[in-house]
Amino acid sequence: MNKTMKHTRNTKTLLFMSFLLIAVLVISSCDTEETQTVATFKELVMADEFDTDGAPNSAIWNYDIGDGTANGLPAGWGNGELQYYTDRSDNVTVQNGLLIITAKQESFGNSNYTSARLLTKGKFEQTYGRFEARIRLPNGKGLWPAFWLLGDDSNGTEIWPQIGEIDIMEYVGDEPSTVFGTVHGPGYSGGESISKSYKLDNDRFDNGFHIFGVEWGPDYINWYVDDVLYNQLTPEDVPGEWVFNRGPFYIILNVAVGGALPGSPNEETVFPQTMLVDYVRVYKQ
């Protein structure tokens, strides 16, 4: 779908049809022993269509800058990552209707890689709703793009994982057909997080755009790829406190390089690599 088509389609009609399709897919796409909750979030409350070339919309997006130490974390953002996040146009820009986040191999700020991490903290935060983005992913060993939600830390008075984290889409670049959705909270964070993957049949996520989303309501979170419901979690599914009814979460988009999860790039990893974002949209009921 090109950008012109996106602007001419009837969004309300398409959304209605999508939710009809979800109702059909609930049984076939999820484990039969799960009781699925499917909400209808119809009211669009935030959208960035990335229609204006240049820097991302400053009314919506902030940036994390550096190697993590400025955020009170060890170098590597607490995960041993190798990139230095910047707000330079080399690493993040809007062109031709797309947000482009570029990971580069270069010496910068005591790191050998640069990339970007955008967040809506303090500008757009919401409790519950449908959060979705249409994204084309990069590929290559050592790349770790993500689209995720993080609970507000109340100006530093609360810490992760107590604030909660909902990973709408994570992906490691050397497994180009698979994405996964995850939650982190007290008692189930880091390597003990609760996660489930979704795999494409005979295709790859770097070949084209796909819609990644969650529908989040009181006491449940549903994960979708292209409106296929592939997982649901409820308080009974986590071995600790359910912290996802506590208050608003904000959005993060980033491409990490290296770290404990994806491992480091190897000689076959080609740079630069880009994550292309067609839109980000948030709905409420």
mmCIF file with all atom_site columns, N, CA and C in Angstrom, residues 222-246:
data_model
loop_
_atom_site.group_PDB
_atom_site.id
_atom_site.type_symbol
_atom_site.label_atom_id
_atom_site.label_alt_id
_atom_site.label_comp_id
_atom_site.label_asym_id
_atom_site.label_entity_id
_atom_site.label_seq_id
_atom_site.pdbx_PDB_ins_code
_atom_site.Cartn_x
_atom_site.Cartn_y
_atom_site.Cartn_z
_atom_site.occupancy
_atom_site.B_iso_or_equiv
_atom_site.pdbx_formal_charge
_atom_site.auth_seq_id
_atom_site.auth_comp_id
_atom_site.auth_asym_id
_atom_site.auth_atom_id
_atom_site.pdbx_PDB_model_num
ATOM 1  N N  . ASN A 1 222 ? -3.864 -8.082  24.457 1.00 0.00 ? 222 ASN A N  1
ATOM 2  C CA . ASN A 1 222 ? -3.871 -8.913  23.248 1.00 0.00 ? 222 ASN A CA 1
ATOM 3  C C  . ASN A 1 222 ? -2.808 -8.407  22.277 1.00 0.00 ? 222 ASN A C  1
ATOM 4  N N  . TRP A 1 223 ? -2.118 -9.329  21.621 1.00 0.00 ? 223 TRP A N  1
ATOM 5  C CA . TRP A 1 223 ? -1.093 -8.987  20.617 1.00 0.00 ? 223 TRP A CA 1
ATOM 6  C C  . TRP A 1 223 ? -1.556 -9.393  19.226 1.00 0.00 ? 223 TRP A C  1
ATOM 7  N N  . TYR A 1 224 ? -1.257 -8.514  18.244 1.00 0.00 ? 224 TYR A N  1
ATOM 8  C CA . TYR A 1 224 ? -1.673 -8.733  16.861 1.00 0.00 ? 224 TYR A CA 1
ATOM 9  C C  . TYR A 1 224 ? -0.516 -8.493  15.902 1.00 0.00 ? 224 TYR A C  1
ATOM 10 N N  . VAL A 1 225 ? -0.493 -9.251  14.827 1.00 0.00 ? 225 VAL A N  1
ATOM 11 C CA . VAL A 1 225 ? 0.297  -8.936  13.639 1.00 0.00 ? 225 VAL A CA 1
ATOM 12 C C  . VAL A 1 225 ? -0.673 -8.943  12.465 1.00 0.00 ? 225 VAL A C  1
ATOM 13 N N  . ASP A 1 226 ? -0.791 -7.812  11.781 1.00 0.00 ? 226 ASP A N  1
ATOM 14 C CA . ASP A 1 226 ? -1.724 -7.689  10.649 1.00 0.00 ? 226 ASP A CA 1
ATOM 15 C C  . ASP A 1 226 ? -3.124 -8.152  11.031 1.00 0.00 ? 226 ASP A C  1
ATOM 16 N N  . ASP A 1 227 ? -3.563 -7.771  12.222 1.00 0.00 ? 227 ASP A N  1
ATOM 17 C CA . ASP A 1 227 ? -4.893 -8.095  12.744 1.00 0.00 ? 227 ASP A CA 1
ATOM 18 C C  . ASP A 1 227 ? -5.097 -9.577  13.016 1.00 0.00 ? 227 ASP A C  1
ATOM 19 N N  . VAL A 1 228 ? -4.042 -10.357 13.029 1.00 0.00 ? 228 VAL A N  1
ATOM 20 C CA . VAL A 1 228 ? -4.120 -11.736 13.514 1.00 0.00 ? 228 VAL A CA 1
ATOM 21 C C  . VAL A 1 228 ? -3.799 -11.722 15.005 1.00 0.00 ? 228 VAL A C  1
ATOM 22 N N  . LEU A 1 229 ? -4.746 -12.138 15.819 1.00 0.00 ? 229 LEU A N  1
ATOM 23 C CA . LEU A 1 229 ? -4.557 -12.215 17.260 1.00 0.00 ? 229 LEU A CA 1
ATOM 24 C C  . LEU A 1 229 ? -3.741 -13.465 17.573 1.00 0.00 ? 229 LEU A C  1
ATOM 25 N N  . TYR A 1 230 ? -2.540 -13.291 18.132 1.00 0.00 ? 230 TYR A N  1
ATOM 26 C CA . TYR A 1 230 ? -1.698 -14.461 18.379 1.00 0.00 ? 230 TYR A CA 1
ATOM 27 C C  . TYR A 1 230 ? -1.379 -14.713 19.844 1.00 0.00 ? 230 TYR A C  1
ATOM 28 N N  . ASN A 1 231 ? -1.767 -13.795 20.734 1.00 0.00 ? 231 ASN A N  1
ATOM 29 C CA . ASN A 1 231 ? -1.516 -14.053 22.150 1.00 0.00 ? 231 ASN A CA 1
ATOM 30 C C  . ASN A 1 231 ? -2.388 -13.138 23.000 1.00 0.00 ? 231 ASN A C  1
ATOM 31 N N  . GLN A 1 232 ? -2.725 -13.637 24.192 1.00 0.00 ? 232 GLN A N  1
ATOM 32 C CA . GLN A 1 232 ? -3.373 -12.836 25.219 1.00 0.00 ? 232 GLN A CA 1
ATOM 33 C C  . GLN A 1 232 ? -2.765 -13.182 26.568 1.00 0.00 ? 232 GLN A C  1
ATOM 34 N N  . LEU A 1 233 ? -2.551 -12.149 27.387 1.00 0.00 ? 233 LEU A N  1
ATOM 35 C CA . LEU A 1 233 ? -2.119 -12.342 28.765 1.00 0.00 ? 233 LEU A CA 1
ATOM 36 C C  . LEU A 1 233 ? -3.101 -11.650 29.701 1.00 0.00 ? 233 LEU A C  1
ATOM 37 N N  . THR A 1 234 ? -3.324 -12.280 30.867 1.00 0.00 ? 234 THR A N  1
ATOM 38 C CA . THR A 1 234 ? -4.172 -11.747 31.920 1.00 0.00 ? 234 THR A CA 1
ATOM 39 C C  . THR A 1 234 ? -3.400 -11.851 33.234 1.00 0.00 ? 234 THR A C  1
ATOM 40 N N  . PRO A 1 235 ? -3.911 -11.280 34.327 1.00 0.00 ? 235 PRO A N  1
ATOM 41 C CA . PRO A 1 235 ? -3.187 -11.380 35.601 1.00 0.00 ? 235 PRO A CA 1
ATOM 42 C C  . PRO A 1 235 ? -2.869 -12.807 36.030 1.00 0.00 ? 235 PRO A C  1
ATOM 43 N N  . GLU A 1 236 ? -3.688 -13.759 35.627 1.00 0.00 ? 236 GLU A N  1
ATOM 44 C CA . GLU A 1 236 ? -3.437 -15.147 36.000 1.00 0.00 ? 236 GLU A CA 1
ATOM 45 C C  . GLU A 1 236 ? -2.229 -15.739 35.279 1.00 0.00 ? 236 GLU A C  1
ATOM 46 N N  . ASP A 1 237 ? -1.747 -15.088 34.238 1.00 0.00 ? 237 ASP A N  1
ATOM 47 C CA . ASP A 1 237 ? -0.659 -15.619 33.416 1.00 0.00 ? 237 ASP A CA 1
ATOM 48 C C  . ASP A 1 237 ? 0.721  -15.140 33.842 1.00 0.00 ? 237 ASP A C  1
ATOM 49 N N  . VAL A 1 238 ? 0.804  -14.252 34.828 1.00 0.00 ? 238 VAL A N  1
ATOM 50 C CA . VAL A 1 238 ? 2.108  -13.733 35.237 1.00 0.00 ? 238 VAL A CA 1
ATOM 51 C C  . VAL A 1 238 ? 2.392  -14.136 36.684 1.00 0.00 ? 238 VAL A C  1
ATOM 52 N N  . PRO A 1 239 ? 3.668  -14.465 36.998 1.00 0.00 ? 239 PRO A N  1
ATOM 53 C CA . PRO A 1 239 ? 4.029  -14.941 38.343 1.00 0.00 ? 239 PRO A CA 1
ATOM 54 C C  . PRO A 1 239 ? 4.398  -13.799 39.282 1.00 0.00 ? 239 PRO A C  1
ATOM 55 N N  . GLY A 1 240 ? 3.609  -12.768 39.296 1.00 0.00 ? 240 GLY A N  1
ATOM 56 C CA . GLY A 1 240 ? 3.872  -11.610 40.137 1.00 0.00 ? 240 GLY A CA 1
ATOM 57 C C  . GLY A 1 240 ? 2.759  -10.612 39.979 1.00 0.00 ? 240 GLY A C  1
ATOM 58 N N  . GLU A 1 241 ? 2.995  -9.396  40.450 1.00 0.00 ? 241 GLU A N  1
ATOM 59 C CA . GLU A 1 241 ? 1.969  -8.361  40.403 1.00 0.00 ? 241 GLU A CA 1
ATOM 60 C C  . GLU A 1 241 ? 1.676  -7.944  38.965 1.00 0.00 ? 241 GLU A C  1
ATOM 61 N N  . TRP A 1 242 ? 0.390  -7.826  38.651 1.00 0.00 ? 242 TRP A N  1
ATOM 62 C CA . TRP A 1 242 ? -0.048 -7.292  37.355 1.00 0.00 ? 242 TRP A CA 1
ATOM 63 C C  . TRP A 1 242 ? -0.027 -5.770  37.459 1.00 0.00 ? 242 TRP A C  1
ATOM 64 N N  . VAL A 1 243 ? 0.936  -5.142  36.808 1.00 0.00 ? 243 VAL A N  1
ATOM 65 C CA . VAL A 1 243 ? 1.142  -3.697  36.979 1.00 0.00 ? 243 VAL A CA 1
ATOM 66 C C  . VAL A 1 243 ? 0.595  -2.895  35.797 1.00 0.00 ? 243 VAL A C  1
ATOM 67 N N  . PHE A 1 244 ? -0.263 -3.502  35.011 1.00 0.00 ? 244 PHE A N  1
ATOM 68 C CA . PHE A 1 244 ? -0.725 -2.865  33.779 1.00 0.00 ? 244 PHE A CA 1
ATOM 69 C C  . PHE A 1 244 ? -2.079 -2.183  33.929 1.00 0.00 ? 244 PHE A C  1
ATOM 70 N N  . ASN A 1 245 ? -2.562 -2.063  35.173 1.00 0.00 ? 245 ASN A N  1
ATOM 71 C CA . ASN A 1 245 ? -3.750 -1.272  35.455 1.00 0.00 ? 245 ASN A CA 1
ATOM 72 C C  . ASN A 1 245 ? -3.386 -0.040  36.283 1.00 0.00 ? 245 ASN A C  1
ATOM 73 N N  . ARG A 1 246 ? -2.118 0.298   36.355 1.00 0.00 ? 246 ARG A N  1
ATOM 74 C CA . ARG A 1 246 ? -1.625 1.303   37.304 1.00 0.00 ? 246 ARG A CA 1
ATOM 75 C C  . ARG A 1 246 ? -1.675 2.730   36.779 1.00 0.00 ? 246 ARG A C  1
#
